[in-house]
Short mmCIF file of C-alpha atoms and ligand atoms in Angstrom, two decimals:
data_model
loop_
_atom_site.label_atom_id
_atom_site.label_comp_id
_atom_site.label_asym_id
_atom_site.label_seq_id
_atom_site.Cartn_x
_atom_site.Cartn_y
_atom_site.Cartn_z
CA MET X 1 -27.53 4.49 -14.40
CA THR X 2 -23.92 3.57 -15.17
CA HIS X 3 -23.02 2.75 -18.77
CA ILE X 4 -19.85 0.74 -19.03
CA LEU X 5 -18.02 0.73 -22.36
CA ASN X 6 -15.27 -1.28 -24.01
CA TYR X 7 -11.82 0.30 -24.15
CA ILE X 8 -10.34 -0.49 -27.56
CA ASP X 9 -7.50 1.34 -29.32
CA GLY X 10 -7.59 4.08 -26.69
CA ALA X 11 -11.31 4.85 -27.20
CA LEU X 12 -14.43 3.94 -25.25
CA SER X 13 -17.14 2.27 -27.31
CA PRO X 14 -20.20 0.02 -27.01
CA ALA X 15 -20.24 -3.54 -28.36
CA VAL X 16 -20.32 -3.69 -32.18
CA SER X 17 -23.66 -5.51 -31.93
CA GLY X 18 -25.06 -2.82 -29.61
CA LYS X 19 -26.08 -5.56 -27.18
CA GLN X 20 -25.89 -4.87 -23.44
CA LEU X 21 -26.09 -6.81 -20.20
CA PRO X 22 -27.73 -5.45 -17.04
CA LEU X 23 -25.67 -4.87 -13.88
CA THR X 24 -26.88 -5.52 -10.34
CA GLU X 25 -25.56 -4.28 -7.01
CA PRO X 26 -25.49 -7.46 -4.90
CA SER X 27 -25.91 -5.80 -1.51
CA THR X 28 -29.22 -4.23 -2.55
CA GLY X 29 -30.36 -6.51 -5.34
CA LEU X 30 -31.04 -3.41 -7.47
CA GLY X 31 -29.94 -2.77 -11.03
CA TYR X 32 -27.39 0.01 -11.43
CA GLY X 33 -26.44 0.04 -15.11
CA PHE X 34 -25.45 -1.76 -18.27
CA MET X 35 -22.31 -3.17 -19.85
CA PRO X 36 -21.45 -4.25 -23.40
CA ASP X 37 -22.35 -7.83 -24.29
CA SER X 38 -19.32 -8.14 -26.54
CA ASP X 39 -18.54 -10.99 -28.89
CA GLY X 40 -15.95 -12.09 -31.43
CA TYR X 41 -16.25 -8.87 -33.46
CA ASP X 42 -15.23 -6.76 -30.46
CA ILE X 43 -12.40 -9.17 -29.63
CA ASP X 44 -11.19 -8.94 -33.27
CA ARG X 45 -11.14 -5.13 -33.03
CA ALA X 46 -9.23 -5.26 -29.75
CA VAL X 47 -6.69 -7.81 -30.98
CA GLU X 48 -6.08 -5.78 -34.17
CA ALA X 49 -5.50 -2.63 -32.11
CA ALA X 50 -3.11 -4.55 -29.85
CA GLN X 51 -1.22 -5.93 -32.85
CA ARG X 52 -0.78 -2.42 -34.28
CA ALA X 53 0.58 -1.14 -30.95
CA ALA X 54 2.82 -4.11 -30.12
CA THR X 55 6.07 -3.27 -31.92
CA ALA X 56 6.29 0.31 -30.65
CA TRP X 57 5.42 -0.66 -27.07
CA ASN X 58 8.15 -3.30 -27.01
CA LYS X 59 10.78 -1.20 -28.78
CA LYS X 60 10.47 1.71 -26.35
CA GLY X 61 12.12 -0.48 -23.73
CA PRO X 62 11.62 -1.22 -20.04
CA VAL X 63 12.23 2.28 -18.65
CA PHE X 64 9.46 3.69 -20.83
CA ARG X 65 7.04 0.91 -19.97
CA SER X 66 7.90 1.11 -16.29
CA SER X 67 7.13 4.83 -16.22
CA TRP X 68 3.70 4.23 -17.78
CA LEU X 69 2.85 1.54 -15.22
CA ASN X 70 3.80 3.95 -12.46
CA LYS X 71 1.59 6.63 -14.05
CA ILE X 72 -1.36 4.22 -14.01
CA ALA X 73 -0.64 3.38 -10.35
CA ASN X 74 -0.48 7.06 -9.41
CA ALA X 75 -3.70 7.85 -11.26
CA ILE X 76 -5.58 5.04 -9.48
CA GLU X 77 -4.15 6.19 -6.16
CA GLU X 78 -5.48 9.71 -6.72
CA LYS X 79 -8.96 8.21 -7.12
CA LEU X 80 -8.60 5.48 -4.52
CA GLU X 81 -11.87 6.32 -2.79
CA SER X 82 -13.98 6.22 -5.95
CA PHE X 83 -12.33 2.97 -7.03
CA ALA X 84 -13.00 1.47 -3.57
CA LEU X 85 -16.65 2.58 -3.64
CA ALA X 86 -17.07 1.06 -7.10
CA GLU X 87 -15.47 -2.23 -6.05
CA SER X 88 -17.65 -2.47 -2.97
CA LYS X 89 -20.80 -1.66 -4.96
CA ASP X 90 -20.02 -4.22 -7.67
CA THR X 91 -19.01 -7.13 -5.39
CA GLY X 92 -20.90 -6.51 -2.13
CA LYS X 93 -17.63 -6.58 -0.16
CA PRO X 94 -17.16 -4.17 2.76
CA LEU X 95 -15.96 -0.76 1.61
CA SER X 96 -13.28 -0.94 4.31
CA VAL X 97 -11.86 -4.05 2.60
CA ALA X 98 -11.95 -2.52 -0.88
CA ARG X 99 -10.27 0.61 0.51
CA SER X 100 -7.55 -1.19 2.47
CA VAL X 101 -6.96 -4.34 0.42
CA ASP X 102 -8.32 -4.46 -3.12
CA ILE X 103 -7.41 -1.05 -4.49
CA PRO X 104 -4.08 -0.61 -2.65
CA ARG X 105 -3.08 -4.04 -3.88
CA ALA X 106 -4.03 -3.16 -7.49
CA ILE X 107 -1.85 -0.05 -7.19
CA ALA X 108 0.94 -2.18 -5.71
CA ASN X 109 0.69 -4.63 -8.62
CA PHE X 110 1.38 -1.85 -11.16
CA ARG X 111 4.20 -0.41 -9.03
CA PHE X 112 5.72 -3.81 -8.34
CA PHE X 113 5.98 -4.78 -12.02
CA ALA X 114 7.10 -1.27 -12.94
CA GLY X 115 10.08 -1.94 -10.66
CA ALA X 116 10.51 -5.63 -11.49
CA ILE X 117 11.01 -5.01 -15.22
CA LEU X 118 13.84 -2.58 -14.50
CA HIS X 119 15.67 -5.25 -12.54
CA ASP X 120 14.91 -8.21 -14.75
CA ALA X 121 17.87 -10.03 -16.27
CA SER X 122 18.35 -12.93 -18.63
CA ASP X 123 20.72 -15.89 -18.42
CA ALA X 124 24.16 -16.42 -19.94
CA HIS X 125 26.02 -19.72 -19.91
CA ALA X 126 29.62 -18.85 -20.52
CA ASP X 127 31.57 -21.51 -18.62
CA ARG X 128 32.50 -23.88 -21.51
CA PRO X 129 35.68 -22.86 -23.34
CA GLY X 130 35.00 -21.54 -26.83
CA GLU X 131 31.22 -21.33 -26.36
CA LEU X 132 28.94 -18.55 -25.28
CA ASN X 133 25.23 -19.11 -24.77
CA TYR X 134 22.87 -16.32 -23.87
CA THR X 135 19.12 -16.21 -23.62
CA LEU X 136 17.02 -13.52 -25.22
CA ARG X 137 13.56 -12.93 -23.80
CA HIS X 138 11.05 -11.63 -26.33
CA PRO X 139 7.52 -10.53 -25.43
CA LEU X 140 4.85 -12.78 -26.90
CA GLY X 141 2.99 -10.01 -28.77
CA VAL X 142 -0.72 -9.95 -27.96
CA VAL X 143 -1.85 -11.77 -24.83
CA GLY X 144 -5.26 -12.32 -23.21
CA CYS X 145 -5.97 -11.78 -19.51
CA ILE X 146 -9.23 -13.18 -18.14
CA SER X 147 -10.12 -12.39 -14.55
CA PRO X 148 -12.83 -13.31 -12.02
CA TRP X 149 -15.27 -11.39 -9.81
CA ASN X 150 -13.99 -11.99 -6.30
CA LEU X 151 -11.06 -9.53 -6.32
CA PRO X 152 -11.82 -7.73 -9.58
CA LEU X 153 -9.19 -4.99 -10.01
CA TYR X 154 -6.67 -6.75 -7.76
CA LEU X 155 -6.58 -9.88 -9.94
CA PHE X 156 -7.01 -8.04 -13.27
CA SER X 157 -3.99 -5.84 -12.51
CA TRP X 158 -2.03 -8.88 -11.24
CA LYS X 159 -2.16 -10.17 -14.84
CA ILE X 160 -2.04 -7.08 -17.02
CA ALA X 161 0.81 -5.38 -15.13
CA PRO X 162 3.42 -8.12 -15.78
CA ALA X 163 2.13 -8.66 -19.32
CA LEU X 164 2.57 -4.95 -20.15
CA ALA X 165 5.87 -4.66 -18.27
CA ALA X 166 7.31 -7.54 -20.30
CA GLY X 167 6.48 -5.68 -23.53
CA ASN X 168 3.20 -7.31 -24.59
CA CYS X 169 -0.03 -5.65 -25.61
CA VAL X 170 -3.07 -6.91 -23.75
CA VAL X 171 -6.68 -7.71 -24.42
CA GLY X 172 -8.31 -8.02 -21.00
CA LYS X 173 -11.68 -9.62 -20.30
CA PRO X 174 -12.84 -8.81 -16.76
CA SER X 175 -15.63 -10.82 -15.17
CA GLU X 176 -19.06 -9.86 -16.46
CA VAL X 177 -20.25 -10.03 -12.85
CA THR X 178 -18.00 -7.14 -11.72
CA PRO X 179 -16.85 -4.93 -14.63
CA LEU X 180 -16.93 -1.55 -12.89
CA THR X 181 -13.35 -1.00 -11.70
CA ALA X 182 -11.93 -2.29 -15.00
CA HIS X 183 -14.05 0.40 -16.66
CA LEU X 184 -12.69 3.02 -14.26
CA LEU X 185 -9.21 1.80 -15.15
CA SER X 186 -9.90 2.42 -18.84
CA GLU X 187 -11.09 5.95 -18.01
CA VAL X 188 -7.89 6.53 -16.06
CA CYS X 189 -5.82 5.26 -19.01
CA GLN X 190 -7.60 7.72 -21.29
CA GLU X 191 -7.06 10.60 -18.87
CA ILE X 192 -3.32 10.02 -18.59
CA GLY X 193 -2.93 9.47 -22.35
CA PHE X 194 -1.81 5.86 -22.08
CA PRO X 195 -0.64 4.73 -25.56
CA ALA X 196 -3.62 3.57 -27.64
CA GLY X 197 -3.98 -0.15 -28.28
CA VAL X 198 -1.46 -1.27 -25.66
CA LEU X 199 -4.19 -2.18 -23.18
CA ASN X 200 -7.66 -3.05 -24.44
CA ILE X 201 -10.56 -4.05 -22.20
CA VAL X 202 -13.50 -5.95 -23.66
CA HIS X 203 -16.56 -6.58 -21.49
CA GLY X 204 -18.91 -9.50 -21.96
CA THR X 205 -19.69 -13.05 -21.02
CA GLY X 206 -17.21 -15.88 -20.79
CA LEU X 207 -18.96 -17.85 -23.49
CA ALA X 208 -19.02 -15.03 -26.06
CA ALA X 209 -16.18 -12.56 -25.40
CA GLY X 210 -13.97 -14.84 -23.26
CA GLN X 211 -14.13 -17.82 -25.59
CA ALA X 212 -13.46 -15.62 -28.66
CA LEU X 213 -10.33 -14.29 -26.94
CA VAL X 214 -9.11 -17.80 -26.14
CA ASP X 215 -9.82 -18.97 -29.71
CA HIS X 216 -8.17 -16.00 -31.45
CA ASN X 217 -5.13 -17.14 -33.44
CA ALA X 218 -3.19 -13.91 -32.93
CA VAL X 219 -3.42 -14.18 -29.13
CA LYS X 220 -0.29 -15.96 -27.99
CA ALA X 221 -1.08 -16.67 -24.34
CA ILE X 222 -3.99 -16.69 -21.93
CA SER X 223 -3.58 -15.88 -18.27
CA PHE X 224 -6.74 -16.97 -16.48
CA THR X 225 -8.04 -16.93 -12.92
CA GLY X 226 -11.41 -18.49 -12.21
CA GLY X 227 -13.19 -21.78 -11.67
CA THR X 228 -11.54 -25.14 -12.35
CA THR X 229 -14.16 -26.25 -14.89
CA THR X 230 -13.71 -23.03 -16.85
CA GLY X 231 -9.93 -23.47 -16.65
CA GLN X 232 -10.26 -26.94 -18.15
CA THR X 233 -12.39 -25.58 -21.02
CA ILE X 234 -9.85 -22.83 -21.67
CA ALA X 235 -6.91 -25.26 -21.59
CA ALA X 236 -8.67 -27.54 -24.09
CA SER X 237 -9.47 -24.62 -26.43
CA ALA X 238 -6.00 -23.12 -26.15
CA ALA X 239 -4.43 -26.49 -26.96
CA LYS X 240 -5.80 -26.25 -30.52
CA SER X 241 -3.43 -23.38 -31.30
CA LEU X 242 -0.84 -24.45 -28.68
CA LYS X 243 -1.20 -21.19 -26.78
CA LYS X 244 0.64 -20.78 -23.53
CA VAL X 245 -1.76 -20.91 -20.58
CA SER X 246 -1.43 -19.89 -16.96
CA LEU X 247 -4.37 -21.16 -14.93
CA GLU X 248 -5.03 -20.08 -11.36
CA LEU X 249 -8.08 -22.06 -10.32
CA GLY X 250 -10.01 -23.16 -7.27
CA GLY X 251 -8.92 -24.25 -3.83
CA LYS X 252 -10.12 -26.23 -0.81
CA ASN X 253 -7.37 -25.16 1.48
CA PRO X 254 -6.60 -26.69 4.88
CA THR X 255 -5.76 -24.73 8.01
CA LEU X 256 -3.82 -27.10 10.30
CA ILE X 257 -3.79 -26.23 14.00
CA PHE X 258 -1.39 -28.27 16.14
CA ALA X 259 -1.76 -28.58 19.91
CA ASP X 260 1.34 -26.46 20.61
CA ALA X 261 0.09 -23.49 18.55
CA ASP X 262 -0.77 -20.07 19.93
CA LEU X 263 -4.50 -20.77 19.85
CA GLU X 264 -5.62 -17.13 20.07
CA ALA X 265 -3.53 -16.16 17.05
CA ALA X 266 -4.37 -19.39 15.22
CA THR X 267 -8.12 -18.95 15.65
CA ASP X 268 -8.04 -15.23 14.80
CA THR X 269 -6.31 -16.06 11.54
CA ALA X 270 -8.31 -19.22 10.83
CA ILE X 271 -11.47 -17.08 11.04
CA ALA X 272 -9.97 -14.48 8.70
CA ALA X 273 -8.85 -17.26 6.35
CA ALA X 274 -12.32 -18.82 6.31
CA PHE X 275 -14.47 -15.70 6.04
CA SER X 276 -12.50 -12.83 4.46
CA ASN X 277 -14.26 -11.47 1.39
CA GLN X 278 -17.28 -13.59 2.41
CA GLY X 279 -15.16 -16.72 1.87
CA GLN X 280 -14.79 -15.85 -1.79
CA ILE X 281 -11.01 -16.05 -2.17
CA CYS X 282 -9.27 -18.99 -3.78
CA LEU X 283 -6.86 -18.95 -0.79
CA CYS X 284 -9.58 -19.20 1.86
CA GLY X 285 -9.04 -21.92 4.47
CA SER X 286 -12.30 -23.86 4.31
CA ARG X 287 -11.11 -27.04 6.07
CA ILE X 288 -9.90 -26.41 9.61
CA LEU X 289 -7.96 -29.41 10.95
CA ILE X 290 -7.36 -29.40 14.72
CA GLU X 291 -5.19 -31.69 16.87
CA ARG X 292 -7.52 -33.60 19.18
CA PRO X 293 -6.17 -32.48 22.60
CA VAL X 294 -7.05 -28.86 21.75
CA TYR X 295 -10.10 -29.59 19.58
CA ASP X 296 -12.78 -28.50 22.05
CA LYS X 297 -10.94 -25.37 23.16
CA THR X 298 -10.16 -24.37 19.55
CA LYS X 299 -13.73 -25.06 18.46
CA ALA X 300 -15.10 -22.83 21.23
CA LEU X 301 -12.78 -19.99 20.19
CA LEU X 302 -13.66 -20.37 16.51
CA VAL X 303 -17.39 -20.38 17.16
CA GLN X 304 -17.17 -17.35 19.44
CA LYS X 305 -15.11 -15.43 16.86
CA ALA X 306 -17.30 -16.43 13.90
CA LYS X 307 -20.43 -15.28 15.76
CA ALA X 308 -18.75 -11.96 16.59
CA LEU X 309 -18.27 -11.01 12.92
CA THR X 310 -20.66 -8.22 11.93
CA VAL X 311 -22.63 -9.04 8.79
CA GLY X 312 -24.15 -5.96 7.21
CA ASP X 313 -24.24 -3.06 4.79
CA PRO X 314 -20.87 -2.96 2.96
CA LEU X 315 -20.79 0.81 3.44
CA ALA X 316 -21.05 0.63 7.25
CA ALA X 317 -17.72 1.03 9.04
CA GLU X 318 -18.37 -1.85 11.47
CA THR X 319 -19.22 -4.40 8.74
CA ARG X 320 -16.81 -7.34 8.46
CA ILE X 321 -18.91 -9.58 6.20
CA GLY X 322 -20.74 -8.07 3.23
CA SER X 323 -23.00 -9.54 0.59
CA LEU X 324 -22.18 -12.52 -1.60
CA VAL X 325 -21.48 -11.49 -5.16
CA SER X 326 -24.83 -12.45 -6.73
CA LYS X 327 -28.15 -14.14 -6.12
CA GLN X 328 -26.97 -17.07 -8.24
CA HIS X 329 -23.86 -17.54 -6.13
CA PHE X 330 -25.80 -17.04 -2.89
CA ASP X 331 -28.20 -19.83 -3.90
CA LYS X 332 -25.28 -22.07 -4.77
CA VAL X 333 -23.66 -21.58 -1.35
CA LEU X 334 -27.01 -22.12 0.44
CA GLY X 335 -27.35 -25.36 -1.55
CA HIS X 336 -23.95 -26.46 -0.24
CA ILE X 337 -25.03 -25.76 3.36
CA ALA X 338 -28.19 -27.83 2.85
CA LEU X 339 -26.05 -30.62 1.41
CA ALA X 340 -23.68 -30.43 4.39
CA LEU X 341 -26.60 -30.83 6.80
CA GLY X 342 -27.91 -33.70 4.67
CA GLU X 343 -24.48 -35.35 4.91
CA GLY X 344 -24.79 -35.30 8.71
CA GLY X 345 -22.93 -32.06 9.44
CA ASN X 346 -23.46 -30.47 12.83
CA LEU X 347 -24.01 -26.72 12.55
CA LEU X 348 -21.84 -24.73 15.00
CA SER X 349 -22.57 -21.22 13.73
CA GLY X 350 -24.45 -19.48 10.92
CA GLY X 351 -26.13 -21.70 8.38
CA GLY X 352 -28.46 -19.24 6.71
CA ARG X 353 -29.37 -15.86 5.35
CA VAL X 354 -28.92 -12.67 7.35
CA LEU X 355 -31.60 -10.07 6.71
CA VAL X 356 -30.02 -6.63 6.66
CA GLU X 357 -32.72 -4.03 7.09
CA GLY X 358 -33.00 -0.76 5.17
CA ARG X 359 -31.01 -0.11 2.01
CA CYS X 360 -29.70 -3.70 1.90
CA GLU X 361 -32.88 -5.69 2.52
CA GLY X 362 -32.70 -7.15 -1.01
CA GLY X 363 -29.05 -8.19 -0.60
CA HIS X 364 -27.45 -11.63 -0.44
CA PHE X 365 -26.00 -11.87 3.07
CA LEU X 366 -24.98 -15.15 4.71
CA ALA X 367 -23.90 -15.74 8.30
CA PRO X 368 -20.37 -17.12 8.77
CA THR X 369 -20.98 -20.85 8.91
CA LEU X 370 -18.96 -23.48 10.79
CA LEU X 371 -19.75 -27.18 10.66
CA GLU X 372 -18.29 -30.30 12.26
CA GLY X 373 -18.91 -34.03 12.10
CA LEU X 374 -18.16 -34.39 8.39
CA GLY X 375 -15.51 -36.84 7.16
CA PRO X 376 -12.86 -36.01 4.56
CA ALA X 377 -14.64 -37.87 1.76
CA CYS X 378 -17.97 -36.03 1.99
CA GLU X 379 -18.94 -33.53 -0.68
CA THR X 380 -18.71 -30.61 1.75
CA ASN X 381 -15.02 -31.33 2.36
CA GLN X 382 -14.27 -31.98 -1.30
CA SER X 383 -16.13 -29.24 -3.23
CA GLU X 384 -15.00 -25.65 -3.44
CA ILE X 385 -17.99 -23.83 -1.91
CA PHE X 386 -16.45 -20.36 -2.30
CA GLY X 387 -18.59 -18.82 0.40
CA PRO X 388 -18.48 -18.20 4.17
CA VAL X 389 -18.54 -21.90 5.04
CA ALA X 390 -15.81 -23.92 6.79
CA THR X 391 -15.62 -27.32 8.46
CA LEU X 392 -13.75 -28.51 11.55
CA GLN X 393 -12.10 -31.95 11.67
CA PRO X 394 -9.95 -33.44 14.46
CA PHE X 395 -6.65 -35.31 13.91
CA ASP X 396 -4.47 -37.43 16.19
CA SER X 397 -0.99 -37.29 14.64
CA VAL X 398 1.18 -35.26 12.31
CA GLU X 399 0.88 -37.92 9.62
CA GLU X 400 -2.92 -37.97 9.92
CA ALA X 401 -3.00 -34.20 9.59
CA ILE X 402 -0.95 -34.41 6.39
CA THR X 403 -3.17 -37.17 4.99
CA LEU X 404 -6.34 -35.19 5.73
CA ALA X 405 -4.86 -32.00 4.30
CA ASN X 406 -3.83 -33.75 1.07
CA ASP X 407 -7.15 -35.57 0.67
CA SER X 408 -8.39 -33.13 -1.96
CA ARG X 409 -8.38 -32.80 -5.70
CA TYR X 410 -7.25 -29.22 -5.15
CA GLY X 411 -3.79 -28.12 -4.04
CA LEU X 412 -3.52 -24.37 -3.82
CA ALA X 413 -2.49 -23.25 -0.34
CA ALA X 414 -2.32 -24.23 3.33
CA SER X 415 -1.89 -22.48 6.66
CA VAL X 416 0.01 -24.39 9.38
CA TRP X 417 -0.07 -23.41 13.05
CA THR X 418 2.64 -24.79 15.35
CA THR X 419 5.54 -23.59 17.49
CA ASN X 420 7.50 -26.77 16.71
CA LEU X 421 10.04 -26.05 13.98
CA ASN X 422 10.36 -29.71 12.98
CA ILE X 423 6.61 -30.05 12.50
CA ALA X 424 6.52 -26.79 10.54
CA HIS X 425 9.21 -27.96 8.12
CA HIS X 426 8.01 -31.55 7.81
CA VAL X 427 4.37 -30.60 7.20
CA SER X 428 5.29 -27.80 4.76
CA GLU X 429 7.39 -30.21 2.74
CA SER X 430 4.68 -32.91 2.75
CA LEU X 431 1.69 -30.81 1.75
CA GLU X 432 0.57 -31.15 -1.87
CA CYS X 433 0.03 -27.49 -2.70
CA GLY X 434 1.71 -24.45 -4.20
CA MET X 435 1.89 -22.20 -1.11
CA VAL X 436 2.26 -22.84 2.62
CA TRP X 437 1.89 -20.16 5.28
CA VAL X 438 3.29 -21.06 8.71
CA ASN X 439 1.73 -19.15 11.63
CA CYS X 440 0.16 -16.72 9.15
CA TRP X 441 -2.15 -16.59 6.17
CA MET X 442 -2.07 -14.53 2.97
CA LEU X 443 1.08 -12.69 3.94
CA ARG X 444 2.19 -11.76 0.44
CA ASP X 445 5.56 -10.92 -1.04
CA LEU X 446 4.88 -10.23 -4.72
CA ARG X 447 8.18 -11.81 -5.78
CA THR X 448 7.18 -15.31 -4.63
CA PRO X 449 5.60 -18.01 -6.85
CA PHE X 450 1.81 -17.88 -6.70
CA GLY X 451 -0.28 -20.81 -7.92
CA GLY X 452 -1.29 -24.36 -7.21
CA VAL X 453 -1.01 -28.04 -8.09
CA LYS X 454 -3.60 -30.71 -8.94
CA GLU X 455 -6.93 -29.09 -9.95
CA SER X 456 -5.85 -25.72 -8.54
CA GLY X 457 -4.05 -24.89 -11.74
CA VAL X 458 -1.06 -24.82 -14.00
CA GLY X 459 1.87 -22.42 -13.79
CA ARG X 460 2.85 -19.70 -11.37
CA GLU X 461 2.18 -15.98 -11.21
CA GLY X 462 4.23 -13.39 -9.32
CA GLY X 463 7.63 -11.75 -9.79
CA THR X 464 9.90 -13.30 -12.37
CA TYR X 465 7.48 -16.23 -12.76
CA ALA X 466 4.96 -13.91 -14.40
CA LEU X 467 7.62 -12.11 -16.45
CA ARG X 468 8.85 -15.50 -17.73
CA PHE X 469 5.31 -16.57 -18.62
CA PHE X 470 4.76 -13.44 -20.69
CA THR X 471 8.02 -13.85 -22.64
CA GLU X 472 9.49 -16.45 -24.96
CA ALA X 473 13.08 -17.56 -24.38
CA LYS X 474 15.47 -17.77 -27.31
CA ASN X 475 18.93 -19.19 -26.80
CA VAL X 476 21.81 -17.80 -28.86
CA CYS X 477 24.92 -20.00 -29.02
CA ILE X 478 28.16 -18.49 -30.34
CA LYS X 479 31.37 -20.42 -31.02
CA THR X 480 33.90 -17.92 -29.76
CA TYR X 481 37.13 -19.57 -30.89
O1 TXE G 1 -16.16 -18.29 -12.68
P1 TXE G 1 -15.66 -18.50 -14.14
P2 TXE G 1 -17.63 -18.28 -12.11
C1 TXE G 1 -14.60 -20.59 -8.61
C2 TXE G 1 -15.63 -20.61 -7.50
C3 TXE G 1 -16.88 -20.24 -8.20
C4 TXE G 1 -16.68 -20.95 -9.52
C5 TXE G 1 -17.48 -20.41 -10.66
O2 TXE G 1 -15.74 -21.91 -6.98
O3 TXE G 1 -18.03 -20.67 -7.54
O4 TXE G 1 -15.31 -20.77 -9.81
O5 TXE G 1 -17.38 -19.00 -10.73
C6 TXE G 1 -14.57 -16.09 -17.89
N1 TXE G 1 -13.67 -18.86 -22.11
N2 TXE G 1 -13.86 -19.35 -8.69
O6 TXE G 1 -18.55 -19.12 -12.92
O7 TXE G 1 -16.75 -18.95 -15.05
C7 TXE G 1 -15.64 -15.33 -17.16
O8 TXE G 1 -16.34 -14.48 -18.04
C8 TXE G 1 -13.05 -17.78 -21.63
C9 TXE G 1 -12.52 -19.40 -8.21
O9 TXE G 1 -18.02 -16.89 -11.91
O10 TXE G 1 -14.44 -19.33 -14.05
C10 TXE G 1 -14.83 -14.61 -16.11
O11 TXE G 1 -14.20 -13.47 -16.68
N3 TXE G 1 -13.39 -17.14 -20.52
C11 TXE G 1 -11.77 -18.20 -8.52
C12 TXE G 1 -13.76 -15.65 -15.75
O12 TXE G 1 -13.72 -16.55 -16.85
C13 TXE G 1 -14.42 -17.65 -19.81
C14 TXE G 1 -12.42 -16.92 -8.69
C15 TXE G 1 -14.04 -16.41 -14.47
O13 TXE G 1 -15.30 -17.00 -14.56
C16 TXE G 1 -15.11 -18.79 -20.25
C17 TXE G 1 -13.77 -17.02 -9.19
C18 TXE G 1 -14.71 -19.40 -21.45
N4 TXE G 1 -15.29 -20.49 -21.93
C19 TXE G 1 -14.43 -18.20 -9.16
N5 TXE G 1 -16.09 -19.05 -19.35
C20 TXE G 1 -10.34 -18.11 -8.08
N6 TXE G 1 -9.49 -19.03 -8.54
O14 TXE G 1 -9.97 -17.19 -7.36
C21 TXE G 1 -16.01 -18.11 -18.38
N7 TXE G 1 -15.01 -17.25 -18.67
#
């Protein structure tokens, strides 16, 4: 049995109340350990430790902080395999994905912000005679980072690395569904002697530990990734103390395939965009829009490629689709499929549970599911399902494609497939979202703005956007003569 502990002031400890929550491995359905069921008392302890550490951490300067972030990255890299195994066990995702995507990306996040803070610069406005304005950027002090279960260490590190680099101390609250790699991170921090109190990790539910973090008066900002409804609750709570918030929320992203596209490449990537991580990525392309002249051909390719994906034990090398993250989430996604069929959807592939024999017979596996025949207004094309479910819709013109793509309360990302440069530019400009990939999907440069519009969130992460979020600007104006 694994016993996860909080990491507060450099030490590992249970919740003050002694309460624990059970942990389940989704691919087997079996319990594997316990984690602290922390509450406001644990958050208070963590915030106090962070406050004590804040001045020294900031005053040591960027070179010092950068070197510590690199030490964390190196320490995770040395244990990459055990981190990958833990991430796969906790989420049900294929080990190959955790090993090649999740953990390398977490390492890259620490390294990227270790470098970014060394090259960060502030503004000066010195072009008016007799006046000099310059902008100081102060860290906020103590900040809260709340992360979800789909890419646990990847998204946790995407928040804490810029916060620490910018000179803040952090109280992190990883998802209670997948706390294991955050716990391994705290062990790594202890092993390398990371300064006590600079990073604190408190485990528990959103309602108890998460809400206490959001409500804490000494916490100056909340960076959150998760569901839109939770984001709205957090924004409303944070408004009471006028905390800064960065909210990276849900998506219902379109993949637009025009008739002139390279259909092999487009369908390969559309399948990856729909089903990677079991469809549990905010960037997943769950609405595939296809220009009518190539609709039938594209559909045939998509169905063939969806059916070819191997669903199975996350530890098996050939597995492409693992288990959904929990029984609760599995039931929710199955409910969406039933609703889609009720709405008149025509099932092209998948549609139900996959029984994986042996070790994983109690797991929550779903076949990659494609549906057609559903209009833009139906629930299936409006709700974020967050599972391996995508719909196909035809369109007849560029303008219709744009209208269909924008017919969503979400606006996170889009993937556009065309060899026509004019279409690529016009569609990219017209889409209501924060990120457009043309002839690709999820190709990431960590300097670029990451985030969405409409109900997909508020603010941007990445590069200087994150460093700006985690600092407060102060202008100094000097009359020089
Ligand atoms: O996420 P929650 P859930 C979407 C996806 C999914 C839905 C719900 O559609 O089906 O959200 O998932 C913490 N104050 N995404 O319920 O609740 C919580 O403990 C402070 C999209 O699992 O948003 C966890 O650490 N914190 C997404 C984190 O918020 C609170 C990734 C996320 O949990 C809180 C995951 C509160 N009141 C789900 N309530 C993406 N954008 O990538 C919860 N939390």
